[in-house]
Tab-separated table of C-alpha atoms in Angstrom:
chain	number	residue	atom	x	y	z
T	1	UNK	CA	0.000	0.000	0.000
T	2	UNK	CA	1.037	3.757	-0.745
T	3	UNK	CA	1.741	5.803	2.017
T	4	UNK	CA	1.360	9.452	1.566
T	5	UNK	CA	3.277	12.501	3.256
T	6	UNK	CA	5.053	10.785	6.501
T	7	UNK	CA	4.346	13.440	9.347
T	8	UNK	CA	5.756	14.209	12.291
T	9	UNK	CA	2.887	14.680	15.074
T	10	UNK	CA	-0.126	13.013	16.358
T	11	UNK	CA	-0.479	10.470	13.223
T	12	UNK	CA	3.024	9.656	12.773
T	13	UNK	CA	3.159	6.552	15.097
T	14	UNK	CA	0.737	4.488	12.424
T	15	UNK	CA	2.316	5.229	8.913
T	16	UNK	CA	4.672	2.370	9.298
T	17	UNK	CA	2.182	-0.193	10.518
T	18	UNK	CA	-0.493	1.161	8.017
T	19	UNK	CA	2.111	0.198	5.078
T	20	UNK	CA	1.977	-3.390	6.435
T	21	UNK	CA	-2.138	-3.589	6.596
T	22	UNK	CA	-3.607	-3.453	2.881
T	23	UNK	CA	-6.503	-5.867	3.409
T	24	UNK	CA	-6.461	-8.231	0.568
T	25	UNK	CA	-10.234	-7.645	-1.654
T	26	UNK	CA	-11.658	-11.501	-2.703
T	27	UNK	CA	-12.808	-10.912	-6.472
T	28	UNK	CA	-16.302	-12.765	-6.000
T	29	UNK	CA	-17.336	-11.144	-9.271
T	30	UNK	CA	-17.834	-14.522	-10.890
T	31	UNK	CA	-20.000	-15.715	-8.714
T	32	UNK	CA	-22.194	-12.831	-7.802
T	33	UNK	CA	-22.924	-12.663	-11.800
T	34	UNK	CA	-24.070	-16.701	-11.557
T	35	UNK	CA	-26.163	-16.140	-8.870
T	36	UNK	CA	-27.562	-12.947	-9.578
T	37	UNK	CA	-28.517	-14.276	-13.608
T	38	UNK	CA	-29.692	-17.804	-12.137
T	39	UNK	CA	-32.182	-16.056	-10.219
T	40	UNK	CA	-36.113	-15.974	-11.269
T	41	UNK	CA	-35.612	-11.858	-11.271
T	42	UNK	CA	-32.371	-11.649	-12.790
T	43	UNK	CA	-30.076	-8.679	-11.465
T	44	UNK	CA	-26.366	-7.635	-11.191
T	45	UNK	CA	-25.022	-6.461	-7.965
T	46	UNK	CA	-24.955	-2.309	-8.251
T	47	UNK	CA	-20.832	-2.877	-6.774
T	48	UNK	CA	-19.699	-3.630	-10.081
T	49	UNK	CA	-20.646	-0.815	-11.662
T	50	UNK	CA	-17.204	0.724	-10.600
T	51	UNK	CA	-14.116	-0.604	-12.456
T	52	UNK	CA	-12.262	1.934	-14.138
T	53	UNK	CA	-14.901	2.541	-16.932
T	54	UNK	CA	-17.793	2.688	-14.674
T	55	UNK	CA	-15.892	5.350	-12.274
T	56	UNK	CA	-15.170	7.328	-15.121
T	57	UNK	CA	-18.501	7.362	-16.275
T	58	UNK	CA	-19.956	8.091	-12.795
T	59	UNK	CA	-17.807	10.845	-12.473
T	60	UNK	CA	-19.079	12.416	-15.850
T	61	UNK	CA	-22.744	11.725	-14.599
T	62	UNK	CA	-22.223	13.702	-11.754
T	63	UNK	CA	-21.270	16.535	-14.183
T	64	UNK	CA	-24.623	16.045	-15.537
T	65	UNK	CA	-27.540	19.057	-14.962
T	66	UNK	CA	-29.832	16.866	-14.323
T	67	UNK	CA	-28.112	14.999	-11.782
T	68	UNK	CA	-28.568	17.123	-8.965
T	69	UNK	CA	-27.368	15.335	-6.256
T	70	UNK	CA	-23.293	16.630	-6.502
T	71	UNK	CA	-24.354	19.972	-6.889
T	72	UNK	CA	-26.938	20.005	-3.583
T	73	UNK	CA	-24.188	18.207	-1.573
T	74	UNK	CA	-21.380	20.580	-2.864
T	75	UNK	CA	-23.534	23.452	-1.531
T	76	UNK	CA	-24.009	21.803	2.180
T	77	UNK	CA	-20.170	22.060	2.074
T	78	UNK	CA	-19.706	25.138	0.624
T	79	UNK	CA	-22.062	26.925	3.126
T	80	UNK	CA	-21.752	24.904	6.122
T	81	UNK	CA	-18.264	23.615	6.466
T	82	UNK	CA	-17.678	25.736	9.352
T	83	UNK	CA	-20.820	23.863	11.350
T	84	UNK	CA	-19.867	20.579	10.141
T	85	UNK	CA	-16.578	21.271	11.401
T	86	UNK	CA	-17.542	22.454	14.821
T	87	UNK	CA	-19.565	18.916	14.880
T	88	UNK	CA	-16.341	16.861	13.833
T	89	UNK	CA	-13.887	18.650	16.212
T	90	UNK	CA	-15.344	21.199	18.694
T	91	UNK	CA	-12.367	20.987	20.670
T	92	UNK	CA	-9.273	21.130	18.296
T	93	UNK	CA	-9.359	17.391	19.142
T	94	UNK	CA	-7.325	15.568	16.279
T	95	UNK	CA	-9.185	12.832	14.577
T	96	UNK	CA	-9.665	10.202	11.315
T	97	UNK	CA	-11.711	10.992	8.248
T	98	UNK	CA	-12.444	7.988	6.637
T	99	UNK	CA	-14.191	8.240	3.623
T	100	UNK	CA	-15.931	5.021	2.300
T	101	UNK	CA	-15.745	4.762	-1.666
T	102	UNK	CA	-14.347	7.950	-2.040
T	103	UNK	CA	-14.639	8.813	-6.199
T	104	UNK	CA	-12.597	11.478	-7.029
T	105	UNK	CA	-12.996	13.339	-3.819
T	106	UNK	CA	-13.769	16.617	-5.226
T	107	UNK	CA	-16.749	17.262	-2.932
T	108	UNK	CA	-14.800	15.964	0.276
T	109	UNK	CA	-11.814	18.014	-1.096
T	110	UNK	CA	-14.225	21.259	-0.040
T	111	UNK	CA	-14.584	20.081	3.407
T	112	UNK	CA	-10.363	19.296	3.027
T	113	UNK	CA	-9.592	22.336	2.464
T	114	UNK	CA	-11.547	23.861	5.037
T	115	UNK	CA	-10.508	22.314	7.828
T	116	UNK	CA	-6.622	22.572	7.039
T	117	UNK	CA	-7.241	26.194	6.383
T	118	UNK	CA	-8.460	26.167	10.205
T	119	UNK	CA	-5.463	24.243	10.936
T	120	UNK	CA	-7.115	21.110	12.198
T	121	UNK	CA	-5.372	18.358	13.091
T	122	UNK	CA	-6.433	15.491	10.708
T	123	UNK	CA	-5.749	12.537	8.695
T	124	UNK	CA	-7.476	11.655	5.311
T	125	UNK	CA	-8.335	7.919	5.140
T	126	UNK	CA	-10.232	7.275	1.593
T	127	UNK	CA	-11.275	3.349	1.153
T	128	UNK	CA	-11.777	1.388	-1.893
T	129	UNK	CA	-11.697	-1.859	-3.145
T	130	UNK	CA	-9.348	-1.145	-5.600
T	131	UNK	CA	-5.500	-0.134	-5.281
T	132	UNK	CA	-4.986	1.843	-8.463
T	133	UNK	CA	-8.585	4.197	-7.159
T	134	UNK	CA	-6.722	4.683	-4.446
T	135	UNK	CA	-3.731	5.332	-5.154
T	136	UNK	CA	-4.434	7.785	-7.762
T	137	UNK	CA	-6.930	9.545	-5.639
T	138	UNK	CA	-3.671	9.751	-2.782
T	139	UNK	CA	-1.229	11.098	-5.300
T	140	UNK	CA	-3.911	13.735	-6.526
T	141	UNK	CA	-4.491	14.637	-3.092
T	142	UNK	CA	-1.359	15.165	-2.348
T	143	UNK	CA	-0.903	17.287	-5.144
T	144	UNK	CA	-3.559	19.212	-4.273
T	145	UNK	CA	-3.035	19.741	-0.441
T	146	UNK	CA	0.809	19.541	0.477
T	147	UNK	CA	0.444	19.629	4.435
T	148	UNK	CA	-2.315	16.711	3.805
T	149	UNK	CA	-1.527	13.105	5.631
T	150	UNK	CA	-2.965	10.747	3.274
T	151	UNK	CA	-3.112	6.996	4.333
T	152	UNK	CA	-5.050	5.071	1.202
T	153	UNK	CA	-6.715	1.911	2.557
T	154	UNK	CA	-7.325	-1.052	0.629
T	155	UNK	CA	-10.056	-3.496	1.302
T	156	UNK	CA	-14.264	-4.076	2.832
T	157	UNK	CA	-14.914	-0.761	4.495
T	158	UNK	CA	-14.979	-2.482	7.705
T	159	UNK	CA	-11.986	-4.049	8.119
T	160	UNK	CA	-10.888	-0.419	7.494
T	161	UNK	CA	-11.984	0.343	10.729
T	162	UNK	CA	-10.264	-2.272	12.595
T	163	UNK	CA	-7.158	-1.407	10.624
T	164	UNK	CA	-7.615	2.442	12.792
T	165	UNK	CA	-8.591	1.407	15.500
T	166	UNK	CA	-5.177	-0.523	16.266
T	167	UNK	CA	-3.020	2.493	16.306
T	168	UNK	CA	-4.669	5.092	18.423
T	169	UNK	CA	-7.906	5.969	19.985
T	170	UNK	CA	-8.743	9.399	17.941
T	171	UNK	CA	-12.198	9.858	17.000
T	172	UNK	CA	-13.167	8.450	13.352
T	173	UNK	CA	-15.112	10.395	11.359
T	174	UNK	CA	-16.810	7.759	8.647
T	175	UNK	CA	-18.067	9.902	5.381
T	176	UNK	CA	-20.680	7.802	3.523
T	177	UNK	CA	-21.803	10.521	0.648
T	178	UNK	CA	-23.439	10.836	-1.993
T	179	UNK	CA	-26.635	8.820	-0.463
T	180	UNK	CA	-24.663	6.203	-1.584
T	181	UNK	CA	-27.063	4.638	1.300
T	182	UNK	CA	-29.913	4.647	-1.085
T	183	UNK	CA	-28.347	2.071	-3.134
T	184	UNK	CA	-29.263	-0.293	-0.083
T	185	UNK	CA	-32.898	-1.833	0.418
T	186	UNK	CA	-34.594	-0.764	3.717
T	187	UNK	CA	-33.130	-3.756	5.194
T	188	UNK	CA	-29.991	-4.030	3.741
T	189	UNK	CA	-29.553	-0.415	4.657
T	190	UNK	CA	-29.802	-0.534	8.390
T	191	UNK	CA	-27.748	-4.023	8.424
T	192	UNK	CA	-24.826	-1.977	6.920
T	193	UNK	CA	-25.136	0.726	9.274
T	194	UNK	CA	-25.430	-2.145	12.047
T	195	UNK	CA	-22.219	-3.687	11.011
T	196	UNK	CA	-20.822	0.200	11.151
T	197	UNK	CA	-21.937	0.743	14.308
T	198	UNK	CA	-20.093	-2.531	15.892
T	199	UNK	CA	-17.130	-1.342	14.813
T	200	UNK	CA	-17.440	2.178	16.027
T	201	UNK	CA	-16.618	3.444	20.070
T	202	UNK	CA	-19.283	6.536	21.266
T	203	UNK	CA	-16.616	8.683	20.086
T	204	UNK	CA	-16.782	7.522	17.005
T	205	UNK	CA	-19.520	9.539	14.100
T	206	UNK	CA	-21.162	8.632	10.450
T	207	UNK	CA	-21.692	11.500	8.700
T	208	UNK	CA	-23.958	10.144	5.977
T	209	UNK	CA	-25.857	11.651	2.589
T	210	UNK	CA	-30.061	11.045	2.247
T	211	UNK	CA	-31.368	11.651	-0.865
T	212	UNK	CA	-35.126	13.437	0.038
T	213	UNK	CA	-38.415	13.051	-1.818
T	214	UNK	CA	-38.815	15.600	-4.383
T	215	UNK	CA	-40.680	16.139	-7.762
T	216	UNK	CA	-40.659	13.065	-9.443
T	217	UNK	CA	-40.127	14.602	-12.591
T	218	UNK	CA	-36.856	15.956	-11.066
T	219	UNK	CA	-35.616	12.159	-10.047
T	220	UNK	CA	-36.257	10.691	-13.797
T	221	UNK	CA	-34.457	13.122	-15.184
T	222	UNK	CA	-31.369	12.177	-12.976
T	223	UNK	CA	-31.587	8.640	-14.170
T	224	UNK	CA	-32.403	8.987	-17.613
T	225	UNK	CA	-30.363	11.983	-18.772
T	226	UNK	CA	-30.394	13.295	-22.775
T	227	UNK	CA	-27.225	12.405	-23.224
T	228	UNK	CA	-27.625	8.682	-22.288
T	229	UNK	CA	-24.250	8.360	-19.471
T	230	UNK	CA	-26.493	6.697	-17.192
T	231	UNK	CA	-27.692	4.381	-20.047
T	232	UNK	CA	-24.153	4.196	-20.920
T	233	UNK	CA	-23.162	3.392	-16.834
T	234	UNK	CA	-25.260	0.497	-16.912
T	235	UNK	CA	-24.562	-1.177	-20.063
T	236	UNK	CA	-20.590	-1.217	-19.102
T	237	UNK	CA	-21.964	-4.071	-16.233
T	238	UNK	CA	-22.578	-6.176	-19.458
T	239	UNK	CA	-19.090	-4.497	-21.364
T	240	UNK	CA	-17.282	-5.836	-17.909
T	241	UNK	CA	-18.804	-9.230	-18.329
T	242	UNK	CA	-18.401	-9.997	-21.187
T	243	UNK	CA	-14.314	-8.444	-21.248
T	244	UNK	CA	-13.206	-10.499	-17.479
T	245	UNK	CA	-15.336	-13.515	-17.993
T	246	UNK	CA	-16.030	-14.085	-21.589
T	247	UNK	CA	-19.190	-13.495	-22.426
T	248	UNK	CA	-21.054	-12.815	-25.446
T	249	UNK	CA	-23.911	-9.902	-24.482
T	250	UNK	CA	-24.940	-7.830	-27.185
T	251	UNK	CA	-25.598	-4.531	-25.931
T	252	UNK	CA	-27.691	-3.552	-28.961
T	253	UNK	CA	-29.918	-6.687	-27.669
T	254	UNK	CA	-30.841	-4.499	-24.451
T	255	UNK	CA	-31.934	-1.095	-23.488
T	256	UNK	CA	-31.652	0.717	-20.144
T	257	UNK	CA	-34.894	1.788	-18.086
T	258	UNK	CA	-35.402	3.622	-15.007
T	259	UNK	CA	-38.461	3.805	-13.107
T	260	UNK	CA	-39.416	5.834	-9.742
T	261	UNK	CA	-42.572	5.311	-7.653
T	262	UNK	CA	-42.678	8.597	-5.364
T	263	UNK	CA	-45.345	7.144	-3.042
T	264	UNK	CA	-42.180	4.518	-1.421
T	265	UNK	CA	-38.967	6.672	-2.750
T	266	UNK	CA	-37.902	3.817	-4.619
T	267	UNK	CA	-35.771	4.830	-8.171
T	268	UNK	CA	-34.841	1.341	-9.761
T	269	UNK	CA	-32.826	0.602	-12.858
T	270	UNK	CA	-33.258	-1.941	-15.567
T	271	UNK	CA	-31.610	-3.487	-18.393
T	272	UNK	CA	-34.505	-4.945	-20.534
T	273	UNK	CA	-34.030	-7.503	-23.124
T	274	UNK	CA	-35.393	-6.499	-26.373
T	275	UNK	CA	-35.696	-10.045	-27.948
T	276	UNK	CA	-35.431	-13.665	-27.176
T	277	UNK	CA	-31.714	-14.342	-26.717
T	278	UNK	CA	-29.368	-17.037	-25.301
T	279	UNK	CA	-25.917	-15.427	-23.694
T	280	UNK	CA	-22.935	-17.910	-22.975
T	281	UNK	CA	-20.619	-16.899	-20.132
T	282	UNK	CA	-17.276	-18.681	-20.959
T	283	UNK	CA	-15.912	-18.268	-17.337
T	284	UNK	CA	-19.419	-19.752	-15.989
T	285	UNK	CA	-19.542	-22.417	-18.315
T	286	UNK	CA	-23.446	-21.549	-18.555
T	287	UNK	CA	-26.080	-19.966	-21.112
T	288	UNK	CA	-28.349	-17.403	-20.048
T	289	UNK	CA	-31.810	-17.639	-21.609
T	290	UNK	CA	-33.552	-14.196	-21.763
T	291	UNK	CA	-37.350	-13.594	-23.154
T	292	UNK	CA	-38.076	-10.483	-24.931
T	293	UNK	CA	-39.067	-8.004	-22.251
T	294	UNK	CA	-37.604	-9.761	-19.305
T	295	UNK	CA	-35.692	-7.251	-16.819
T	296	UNK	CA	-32.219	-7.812	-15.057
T	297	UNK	CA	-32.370	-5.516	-12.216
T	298	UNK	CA	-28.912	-2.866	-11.960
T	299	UNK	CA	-29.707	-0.600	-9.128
T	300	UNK	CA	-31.828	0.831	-6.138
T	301	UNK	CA	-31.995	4.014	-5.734
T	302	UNK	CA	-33.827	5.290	-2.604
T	303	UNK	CA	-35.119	8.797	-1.745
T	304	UNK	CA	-36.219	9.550	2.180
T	305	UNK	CA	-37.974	11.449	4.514
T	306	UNK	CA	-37.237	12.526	7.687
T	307	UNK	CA	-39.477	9.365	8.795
T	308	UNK	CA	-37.195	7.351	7.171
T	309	UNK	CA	-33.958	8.815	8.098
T	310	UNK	CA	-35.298	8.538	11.698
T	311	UNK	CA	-35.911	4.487	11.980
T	312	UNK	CA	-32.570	3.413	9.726
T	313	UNK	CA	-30.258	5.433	12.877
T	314	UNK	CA	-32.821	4.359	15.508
T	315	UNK	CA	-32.765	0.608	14.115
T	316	UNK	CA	-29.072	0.840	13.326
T	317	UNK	CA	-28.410	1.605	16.832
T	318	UNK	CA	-27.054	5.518	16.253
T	319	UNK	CA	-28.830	8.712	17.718
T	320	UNK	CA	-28.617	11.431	14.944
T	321	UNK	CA	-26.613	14.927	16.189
T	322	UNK	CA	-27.674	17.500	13.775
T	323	UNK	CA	-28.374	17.609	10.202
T	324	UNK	CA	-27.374	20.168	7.269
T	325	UNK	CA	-29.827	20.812	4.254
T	326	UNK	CA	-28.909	22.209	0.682
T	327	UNK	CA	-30.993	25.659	-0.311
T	328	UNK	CA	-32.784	23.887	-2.005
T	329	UNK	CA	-33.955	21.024	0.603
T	330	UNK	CA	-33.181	18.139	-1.979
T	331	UNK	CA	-30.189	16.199	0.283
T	332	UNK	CA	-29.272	16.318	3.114
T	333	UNK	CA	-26.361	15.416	5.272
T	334	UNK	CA	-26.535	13.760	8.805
T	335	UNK	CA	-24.124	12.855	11.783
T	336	UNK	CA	-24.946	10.114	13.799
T	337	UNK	CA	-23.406	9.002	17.222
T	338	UNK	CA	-23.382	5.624	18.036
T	339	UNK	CA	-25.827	4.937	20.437
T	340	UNK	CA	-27.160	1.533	21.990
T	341	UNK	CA	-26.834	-1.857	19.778
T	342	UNK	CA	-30.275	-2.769	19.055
């Protein structure tokens, strides 16, 4: 693992055991496409929309106007960084930021900047699954903010954690943006932010993005933008099959379709077969028969309430602190303290 900008200080103690703890990530991409295509509603596990195609393409939809999500996020931290701040470290006390599938960074990189212009004492911890993301996200970092300690992390979010919480007992601060969240079923949701809360002491926070409610017209257009990215986002799932396990999908076979129902918050993507078709996966050693019109489902996409946000921290066993709002009142942000384990 790449270790960025060895520091004297608080945080210098762990740089040389963090270059000895890259957690090793299991490729189960194999057989989370068998079991996903064997199923009687055929899907693809929303995690594999990032290799290096599908981040690049994210990063382009979040360029998009009509995806308004990175714009009402950026202006929580453009307004409120100061609050958010005050929330993280009231007392100048030094602490982890640990950012959990961290992109590009460039709307954490607001809040970065921030608090080293307040001279707050800090380490920047992003987490992926891959070690060229991260890396390349550390070196740009770097570029960008000289006095920043950088400390990539390899490897499932939680073990992450645990990899922290052996070298010191600073707070962590775990960013989950984006409402990345909403890419989680109700119940999947508050398991994840279970398992996040067993591996987090009371000093511990989640600051974490919601999605709200909103026009519905508004939400379609996020998902099904003119230019087609998010058409384009999906179909590399069936580009990535077909390249690391030999497959045969035509894309031309398939089209992309998003649907939102406003009255649950639930935004779901498709990838609909046009016609009756048989795929072979080489690497499977199987044929996938597909009937014209029949669905494999790509993603969840879930849009709360305050009701909502509310029972996922109670359930999940956190007690929510305070929560910032964009001017617009489409997102929001929300720190959580861990409270008792349900």
């Amino acid at each position: 693992m790449a270790v960025y900008r060895h520091q004297t200080g608080e945080f210098r103690a762990m740089n040389a055991q963090i270059e000895n703890a890259q957690t090793e990530s299991e490729n189960n991409f194999a057989q989370d496409v068998l079991e996903g295509l064997s199923a009687s509603q055929k899907y693809l596990p929303s995690k594999y929309f990032y290799d290096a195609e599908g981040s690049r393409l994210f990063q382009k939809i979040m360029e998009l106007p009509e995806y308004y999500l990175t714009n009402a996020e950026t202006d929580i931290f453009e307004r409120q960084a100061d609050s958010i701040l005050d929330q993280f470290s009231a007392s100048g006390t030094p602490f982890h930021l640990i950012e959990f599938g961290a992109g590009d960074a460039s709307k954490t990189s607001i809040l970065i900047r921030h608090f080293l212009e307040r001279h707050t004492p800090f380490d920047y911890n992003p987490v992926d699954i891959s070690q060229s993301a991260v890396d390349e996200l550390a070196a740009d970092m770097q570029t960008t903010f000289k006095s920043l300690v950088v400390h990539p992390i390899v490897g499932d979010y939680m073990d992450s954690l645990d990899q922290l919480a052996q070298w010191d007992k600073f707070p962590r601060i775990v960013l989950f943006l984006g409402s990345t969240i909403g890419n989680f079923t109700d119940h999947d949701a508050i398991e994840f932010c279970q398992e996040i809360r067993q591996h987090l002491t009371t000093q511990d926070r989640l600051f974490i993005g919601f999605d709200l409610k909103k026009d519905p017209d508004l939400i379609k257009r996020a998902y099904d933008d003119a230019q087609g990215i998010t058409a384009d986002f999906n179909f590399n799932l069936l580009k990535r099959i077909n390249r690391e396990l030999n497959a045969d999908f035509d894309l031309q076979n398939f089209d992309h379709q998003p649907s939102y129902n406003p009255k649950t918050g639930l935004a779901e993507s498709y990838l609909v077969s046009n016609q009756s078709q048989i795929v072979s996966i080489q690497a499977l050693d199987q044929t996938f028969e597909f009937a014209s019109g029949e669905t494999i489902h790509t993603e969840v996409s879930m849009k709360y309430d305050q009701e909502k946000i509310n029972l996922i921290a109670q359930q999940s066993g956190f007690a929510i602190i305070k929560q910032w709002y964009d001017s617009k009142h489409l997102f929001t942000n929300s720190l959580w303290q861990p409270g008792n384990q349900q």
